[in-house]
Coordinates of C-alpha atoms in Angstrom, one line a residue:
X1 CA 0.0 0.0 0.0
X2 CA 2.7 2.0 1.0
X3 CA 4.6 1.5 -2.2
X4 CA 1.4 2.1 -4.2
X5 CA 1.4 5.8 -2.9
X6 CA 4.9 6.7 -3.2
X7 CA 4.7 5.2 -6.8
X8 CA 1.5 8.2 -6.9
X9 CA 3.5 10.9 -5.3
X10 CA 6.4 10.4 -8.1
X11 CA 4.0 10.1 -10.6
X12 CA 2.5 13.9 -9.1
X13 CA 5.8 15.3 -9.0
X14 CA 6.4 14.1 -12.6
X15 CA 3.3 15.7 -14.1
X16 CA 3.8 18.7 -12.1
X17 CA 8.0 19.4 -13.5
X18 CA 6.9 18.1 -17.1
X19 CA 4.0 21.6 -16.8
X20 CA 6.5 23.8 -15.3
X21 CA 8.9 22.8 -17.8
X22 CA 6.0 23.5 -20.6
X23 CA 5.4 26.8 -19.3
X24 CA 8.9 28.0 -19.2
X25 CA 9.5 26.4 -22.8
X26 CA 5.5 28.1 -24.2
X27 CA 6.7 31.5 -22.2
X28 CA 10.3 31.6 -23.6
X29 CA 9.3 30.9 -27.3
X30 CA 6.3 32.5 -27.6
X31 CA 7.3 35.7 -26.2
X32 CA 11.2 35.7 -26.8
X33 CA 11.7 38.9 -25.6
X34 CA 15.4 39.9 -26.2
X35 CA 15.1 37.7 -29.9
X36 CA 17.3 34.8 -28.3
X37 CA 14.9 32.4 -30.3
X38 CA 14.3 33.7 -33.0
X39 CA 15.8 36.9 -34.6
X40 CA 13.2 39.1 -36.0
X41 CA 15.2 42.1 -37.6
X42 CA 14.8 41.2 -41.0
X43 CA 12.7 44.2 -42.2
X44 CA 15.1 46.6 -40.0
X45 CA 18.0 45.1 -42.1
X46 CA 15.9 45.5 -45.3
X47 CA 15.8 49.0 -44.7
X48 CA 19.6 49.9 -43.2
X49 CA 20.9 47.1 -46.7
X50 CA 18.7 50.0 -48.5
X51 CA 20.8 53.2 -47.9
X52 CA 18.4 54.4 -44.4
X53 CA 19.0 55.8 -41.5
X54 CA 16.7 53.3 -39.3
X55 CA 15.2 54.1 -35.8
X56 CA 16.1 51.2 -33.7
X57 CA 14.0 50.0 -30.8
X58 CA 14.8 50.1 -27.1
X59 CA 16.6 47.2 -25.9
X60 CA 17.1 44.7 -28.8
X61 CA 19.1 42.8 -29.8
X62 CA 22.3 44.0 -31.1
X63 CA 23.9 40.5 -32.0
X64 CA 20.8 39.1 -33.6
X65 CA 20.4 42.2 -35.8
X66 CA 23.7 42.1 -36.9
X67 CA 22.9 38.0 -38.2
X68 CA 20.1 39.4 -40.5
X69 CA 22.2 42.1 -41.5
X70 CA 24.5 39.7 -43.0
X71 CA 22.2 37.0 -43.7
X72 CA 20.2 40.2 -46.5
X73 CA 23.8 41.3 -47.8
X74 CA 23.5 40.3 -51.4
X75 CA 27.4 41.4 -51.7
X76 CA 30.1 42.0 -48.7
X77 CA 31.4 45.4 -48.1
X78 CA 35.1 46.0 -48.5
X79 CA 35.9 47.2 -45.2
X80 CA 34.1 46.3 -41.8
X81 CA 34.4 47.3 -38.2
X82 CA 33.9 44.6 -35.5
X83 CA 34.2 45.4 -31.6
X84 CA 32.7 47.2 -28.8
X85 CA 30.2 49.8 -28.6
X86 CA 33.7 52.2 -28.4
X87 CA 34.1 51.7 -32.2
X88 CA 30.4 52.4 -33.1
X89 CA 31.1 55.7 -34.6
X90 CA 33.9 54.2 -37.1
X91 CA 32.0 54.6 -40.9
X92 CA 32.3 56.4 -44.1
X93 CA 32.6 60.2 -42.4
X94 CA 35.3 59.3 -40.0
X95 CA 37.0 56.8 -41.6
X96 CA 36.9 57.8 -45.2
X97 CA 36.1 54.6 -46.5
X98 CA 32.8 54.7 -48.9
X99 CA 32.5 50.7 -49.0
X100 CA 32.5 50.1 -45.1
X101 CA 29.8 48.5 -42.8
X102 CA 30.5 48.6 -38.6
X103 CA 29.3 45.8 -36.9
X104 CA 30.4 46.6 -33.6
X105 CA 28.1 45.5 -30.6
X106 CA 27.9 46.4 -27.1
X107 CA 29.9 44.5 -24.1
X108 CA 31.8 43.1 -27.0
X109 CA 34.3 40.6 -26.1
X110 CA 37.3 38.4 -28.3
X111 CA 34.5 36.0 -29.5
X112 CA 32.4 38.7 -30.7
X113 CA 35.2 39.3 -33.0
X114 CA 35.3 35.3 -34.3
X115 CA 31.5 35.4 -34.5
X116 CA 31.2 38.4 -37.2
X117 CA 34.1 37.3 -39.0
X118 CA 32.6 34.0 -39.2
X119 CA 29.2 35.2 -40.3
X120 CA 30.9 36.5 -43.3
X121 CA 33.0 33.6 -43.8
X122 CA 29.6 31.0 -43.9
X123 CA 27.4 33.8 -45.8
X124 CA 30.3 34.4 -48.8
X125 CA 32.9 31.8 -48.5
X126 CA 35.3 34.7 -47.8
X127 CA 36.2 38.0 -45.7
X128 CA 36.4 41.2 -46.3
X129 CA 39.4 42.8 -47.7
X130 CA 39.6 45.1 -44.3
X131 CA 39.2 45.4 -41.1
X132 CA 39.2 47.9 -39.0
X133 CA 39.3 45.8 -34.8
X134 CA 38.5 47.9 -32.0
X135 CA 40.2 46.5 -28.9
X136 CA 38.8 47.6 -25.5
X137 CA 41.6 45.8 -22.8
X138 CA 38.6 43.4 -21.5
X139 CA 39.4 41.7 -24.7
X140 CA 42.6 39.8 -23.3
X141 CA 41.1 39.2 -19.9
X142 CA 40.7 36.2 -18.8
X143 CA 37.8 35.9 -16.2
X144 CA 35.6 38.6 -18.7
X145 CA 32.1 38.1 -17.2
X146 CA 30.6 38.9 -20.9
X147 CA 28.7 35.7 -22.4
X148 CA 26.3 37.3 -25.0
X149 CA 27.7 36.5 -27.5
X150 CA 26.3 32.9 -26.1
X151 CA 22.7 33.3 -26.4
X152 CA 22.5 33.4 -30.3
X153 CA 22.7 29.5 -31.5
X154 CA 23.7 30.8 -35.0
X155 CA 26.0 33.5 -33.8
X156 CA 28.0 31.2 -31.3
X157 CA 28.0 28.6 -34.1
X158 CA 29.7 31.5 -36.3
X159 CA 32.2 31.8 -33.7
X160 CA 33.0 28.3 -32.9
X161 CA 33.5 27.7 -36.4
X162 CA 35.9 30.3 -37.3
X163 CA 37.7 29.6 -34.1
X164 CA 38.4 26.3 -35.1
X165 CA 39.3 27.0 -38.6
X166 CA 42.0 29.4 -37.6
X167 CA 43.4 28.2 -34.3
X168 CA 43.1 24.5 -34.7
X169 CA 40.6 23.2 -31.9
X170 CA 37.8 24.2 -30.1
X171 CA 36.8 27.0 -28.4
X172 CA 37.0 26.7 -24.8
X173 CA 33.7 28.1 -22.5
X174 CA 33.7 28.0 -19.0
X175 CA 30.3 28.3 -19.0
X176 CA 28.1 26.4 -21.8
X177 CA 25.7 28.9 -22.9
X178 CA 22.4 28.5 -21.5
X179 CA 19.2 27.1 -23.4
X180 CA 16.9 29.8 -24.3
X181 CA 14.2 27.2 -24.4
X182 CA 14.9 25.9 -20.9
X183 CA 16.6 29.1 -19.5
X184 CA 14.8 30.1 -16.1
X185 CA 15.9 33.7 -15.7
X186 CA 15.2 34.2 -19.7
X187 CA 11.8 33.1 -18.6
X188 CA 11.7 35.4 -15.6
X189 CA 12.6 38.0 -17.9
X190 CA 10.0 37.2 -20.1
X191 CA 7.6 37.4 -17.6
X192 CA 8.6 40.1 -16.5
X193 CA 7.9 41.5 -19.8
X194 CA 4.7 40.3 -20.0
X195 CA 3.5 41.8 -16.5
X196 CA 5.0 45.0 -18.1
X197 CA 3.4 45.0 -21.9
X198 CA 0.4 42.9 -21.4
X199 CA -0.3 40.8 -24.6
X200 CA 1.7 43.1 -26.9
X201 CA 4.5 41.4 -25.6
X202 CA 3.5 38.2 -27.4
X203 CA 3.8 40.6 -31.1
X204 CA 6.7 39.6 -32.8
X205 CA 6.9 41.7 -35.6
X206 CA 9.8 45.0 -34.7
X207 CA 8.3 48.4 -35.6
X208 CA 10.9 48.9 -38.5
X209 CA 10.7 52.5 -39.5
X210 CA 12.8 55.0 -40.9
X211 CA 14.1 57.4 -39.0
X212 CA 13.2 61.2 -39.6
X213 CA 14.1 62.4 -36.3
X214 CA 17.3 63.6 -35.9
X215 CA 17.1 63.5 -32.1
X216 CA 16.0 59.3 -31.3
X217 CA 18.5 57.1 -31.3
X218 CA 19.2 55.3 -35.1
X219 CA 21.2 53.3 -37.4
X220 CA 23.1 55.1 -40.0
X221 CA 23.7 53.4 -43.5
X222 CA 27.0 51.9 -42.9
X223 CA 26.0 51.0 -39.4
X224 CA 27.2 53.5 -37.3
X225 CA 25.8 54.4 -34.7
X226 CA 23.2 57.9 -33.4
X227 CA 22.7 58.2 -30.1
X228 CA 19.5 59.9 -28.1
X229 CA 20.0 64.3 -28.9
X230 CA 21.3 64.2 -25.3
X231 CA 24.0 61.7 -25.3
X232 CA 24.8 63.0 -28.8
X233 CA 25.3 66.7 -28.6
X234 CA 27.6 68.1 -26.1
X235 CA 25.9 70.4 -23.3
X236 CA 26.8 71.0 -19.6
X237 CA 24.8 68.1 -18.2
X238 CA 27.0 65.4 -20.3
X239 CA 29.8 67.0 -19.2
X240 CA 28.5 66.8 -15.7
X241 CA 27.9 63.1 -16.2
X242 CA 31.4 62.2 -17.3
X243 CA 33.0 64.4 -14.7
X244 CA 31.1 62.6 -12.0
X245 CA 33.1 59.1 -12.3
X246 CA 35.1 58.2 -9.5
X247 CA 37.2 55.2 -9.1
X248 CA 38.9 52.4 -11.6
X249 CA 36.7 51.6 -14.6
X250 CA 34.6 48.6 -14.3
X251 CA 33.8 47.6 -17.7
X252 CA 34.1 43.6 -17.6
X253 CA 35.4 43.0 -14.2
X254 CA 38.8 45.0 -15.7
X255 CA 39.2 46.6 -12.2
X256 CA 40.4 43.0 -11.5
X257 CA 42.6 42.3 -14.4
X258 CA 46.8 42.4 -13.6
X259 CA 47.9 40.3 -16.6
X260 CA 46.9 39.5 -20.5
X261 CA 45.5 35.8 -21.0
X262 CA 47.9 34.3 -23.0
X263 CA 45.2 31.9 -24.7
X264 CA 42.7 35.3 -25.7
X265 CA 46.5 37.0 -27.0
X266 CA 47.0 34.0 -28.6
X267 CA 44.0 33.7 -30.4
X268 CA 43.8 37.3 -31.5
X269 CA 47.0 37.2 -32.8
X270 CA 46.1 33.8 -34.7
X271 CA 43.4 35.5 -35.4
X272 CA 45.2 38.9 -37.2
X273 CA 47.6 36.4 -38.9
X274 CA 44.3 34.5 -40.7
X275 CA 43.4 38.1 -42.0
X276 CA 46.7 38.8 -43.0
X277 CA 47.1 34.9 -45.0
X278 CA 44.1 35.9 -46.6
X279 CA 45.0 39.4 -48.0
X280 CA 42.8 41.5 -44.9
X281 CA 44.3 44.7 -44.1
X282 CA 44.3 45.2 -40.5
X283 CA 44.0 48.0 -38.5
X284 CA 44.1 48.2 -34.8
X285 CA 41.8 50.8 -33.0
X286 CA 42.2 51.9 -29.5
X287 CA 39.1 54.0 -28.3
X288 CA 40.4 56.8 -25.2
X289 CA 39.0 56.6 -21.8
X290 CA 38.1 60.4 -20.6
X291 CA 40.1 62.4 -18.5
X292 CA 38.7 62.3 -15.4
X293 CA 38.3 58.3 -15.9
X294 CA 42.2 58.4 -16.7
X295 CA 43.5 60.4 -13.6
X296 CA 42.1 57.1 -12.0
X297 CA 42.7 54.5 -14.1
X298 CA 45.9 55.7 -15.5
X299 CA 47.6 58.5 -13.1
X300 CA 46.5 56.2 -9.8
X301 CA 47.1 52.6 -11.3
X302 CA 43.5 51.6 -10.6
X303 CA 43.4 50.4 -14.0
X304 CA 46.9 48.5 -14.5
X305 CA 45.3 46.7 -17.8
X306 CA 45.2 49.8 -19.5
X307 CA 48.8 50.7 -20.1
X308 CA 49.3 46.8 -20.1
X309 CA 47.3 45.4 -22.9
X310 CA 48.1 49.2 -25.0
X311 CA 52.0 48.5 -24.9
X312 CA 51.2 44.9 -25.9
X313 CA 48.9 46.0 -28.7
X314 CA 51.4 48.6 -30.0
X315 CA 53.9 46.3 -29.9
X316 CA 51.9 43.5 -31.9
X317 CA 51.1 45.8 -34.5
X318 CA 54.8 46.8 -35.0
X319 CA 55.7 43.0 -34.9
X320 CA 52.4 41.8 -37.5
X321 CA 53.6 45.2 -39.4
X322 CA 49.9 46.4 -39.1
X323 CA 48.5 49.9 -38.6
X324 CA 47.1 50.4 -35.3
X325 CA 45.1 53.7 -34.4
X326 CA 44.7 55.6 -31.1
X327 CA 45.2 55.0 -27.1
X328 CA 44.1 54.5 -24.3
X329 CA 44.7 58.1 -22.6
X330 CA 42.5 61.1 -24.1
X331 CA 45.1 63.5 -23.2
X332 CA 47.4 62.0 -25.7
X333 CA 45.1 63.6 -28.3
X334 CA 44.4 66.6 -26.3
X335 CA 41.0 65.6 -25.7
X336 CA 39.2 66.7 -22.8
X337 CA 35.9 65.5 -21.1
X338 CA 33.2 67.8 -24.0
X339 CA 34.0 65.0 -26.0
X340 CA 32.5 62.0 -24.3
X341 CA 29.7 60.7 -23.8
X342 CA 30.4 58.8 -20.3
X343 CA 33.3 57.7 -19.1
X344 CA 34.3 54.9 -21.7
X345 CA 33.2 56.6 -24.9
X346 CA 34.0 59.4 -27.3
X347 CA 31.8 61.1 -29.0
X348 CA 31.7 61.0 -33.0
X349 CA 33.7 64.3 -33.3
X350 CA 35.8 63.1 -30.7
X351 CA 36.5 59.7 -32.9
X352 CA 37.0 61.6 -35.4
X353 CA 39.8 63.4 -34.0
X354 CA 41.4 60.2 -32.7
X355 CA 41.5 58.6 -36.0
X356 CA 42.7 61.4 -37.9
X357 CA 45.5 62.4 -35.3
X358 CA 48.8 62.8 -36.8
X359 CA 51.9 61.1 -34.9

């Protein structure tokens, strides 16, 4: 009798997980609130592939928009940026390249980097003939907390893939990137979204629109990026914002970083050298910190990665016999805190004059 029950209480327990696990699964597909399912950017990359400036949403997806932005390329542009957010202003009016598309995403890491590349390499057989790599110094660390780059099964297969190709074996995660089927904090997120929106959270389509306001955040044509008016512009109360950082710079953990990794150095330089065997020009570009981030991270060694990983990249570059593009330090380019945006990123005129500066 006894046995009869407890076979009855399993059985209970067994229904109940299989539901819970069908509502997480229902919740997580049907609403897929950050795309991690299913990328839905197609008509946004109809319209940016078109010559538009597009208005992009609130919160999506950076990563998944950048797959249908390759995925609708009918040919590959000649020169592409790949990075973090620090190199979204690199296009056709800073760089002066008129065949350039910048694919750079935020909280990018190393694999970010294999990921585009290898979306290009399994949409054309081939890479562009340059690249232009911005490298922020979380790139080389080796506990970097950033794992978006997991969520996206085609874009971690893109970076897999390529990582294999051009170092030889497979790339290593600490962490195995989480099912967004089964995920239980995608699902609280979802709910979360669904207490928020109501039953508009379960539309799928993205309201792709032009852009013809100047002051909402947008994609240009070749990518780059447009910021809100008040991030854009420069005005006392941006100024104010930058001027009020205190401390080391915490971007990735890199408060905590004292040495390079040799396996990410190792794979980026494997990674230049696959460019180069394939007739890539490379260019190196180091995005500033402000000034008042700086006197912190640089002047008080709260930062020692800085001036680490910006001798090491200097010196790579002078080794690969590649050109490599700006610093670390803003004062180098006698920039001062006008031209940022927050503590970790110049503003487009600012870029601009980084680029551009003469040696």
């Amino acid at each position: 009798m006894k046995t009869g029950r407890y076979g009855v209480f399993l059985l209970k327990i067994a229904i109940y997980a299989i539901a819970v696990l069908i509502i997480i699964i229902a919740t997580n597909y049907f609403i897929d609130a950050s795309s991690a399912i299913n990328p839905r950017y197609d008509e946004m990359a109809r319209l940016a592939l078109e010559g538009n400036i597009v208005a992009v949403p609130q919160n999506y997806n950076e990563r998944a928009y950048q797959i249908c932005i390759v995925e609708q390329m009918d040919r590959m542009p000649e020169t592409i940026v790949i990075g973090n957010s620090r190199g979204m202003f690199l296009g056709t009016g800073t760089t002066g390249y008129e065949d350039i598309y910048n694919h750079c995403v935020s909280n990018a890491c190393l694999e970010d980097d294999y990921a585009m590349l290898g979306l290009y390499y399994k949409k054309f057989g081939a890479l562009p003939s340059r690249v232009i790599m911005e490298a922020g110094p979380w790139f080389f660390f080796e506990d970097n907390p950033e794992a978006r780059w997991r969520e996206l099964g085609t874009y971690t297969a893109a970076a897999v893939d390529l990582y294999g190709i051009v170092n030889g074996g497979e790339l290593y995660m600490d962490v195995k990137a989480e099912n967004p089927y089964l995920s239980l904090s995608y699902f609280q997120y979802n709910l979360g979204q669904f207490l928020q929106k109501g039953f508009r959270v379960f539309d799928r389509s993205v309201n792709a629109r032009i852009s013809t306001n100047e002051d909402e955040g947008a994609d240009y044509p070749d990518g780059t990026i447009r910021y809100e008016a008040h991030l854009e512009r420069e005005s006392e109360e941006r100024l104010k914002s930058v001027q009020q950082t205190t401390g080391a710079c915490t971007q990735a953990n890199i408060q905590f970083m004292t040495e390079i990794s040799e396996q990410k150095a190792k794979a980026f330089e494997n990674l230049i050298d696959y460019l180069l065997e394939n007739n890539c020009e490379v260019t190196i570009y180091l995005q500033p910190f402000s000034v008042t981030q700086c006197r912190y991270s640089l002047d008080q060694g709260l930062n020692p990665a800085f001036e680490l990983v910006e001798h090491y990249l200097w010196d790579l570059a002078q080794e690969k016999g590649i050109r490599i593009v700006g610093g670390y330090d803003a004062r180098d380019f006698g920039l001062t805190d006008e031209r940022f945006i927050d503590s970790i990123h110049l503003d487009r005129i600012g870029t601009g004059i980084v680029w551009n500066y003469e040696y």
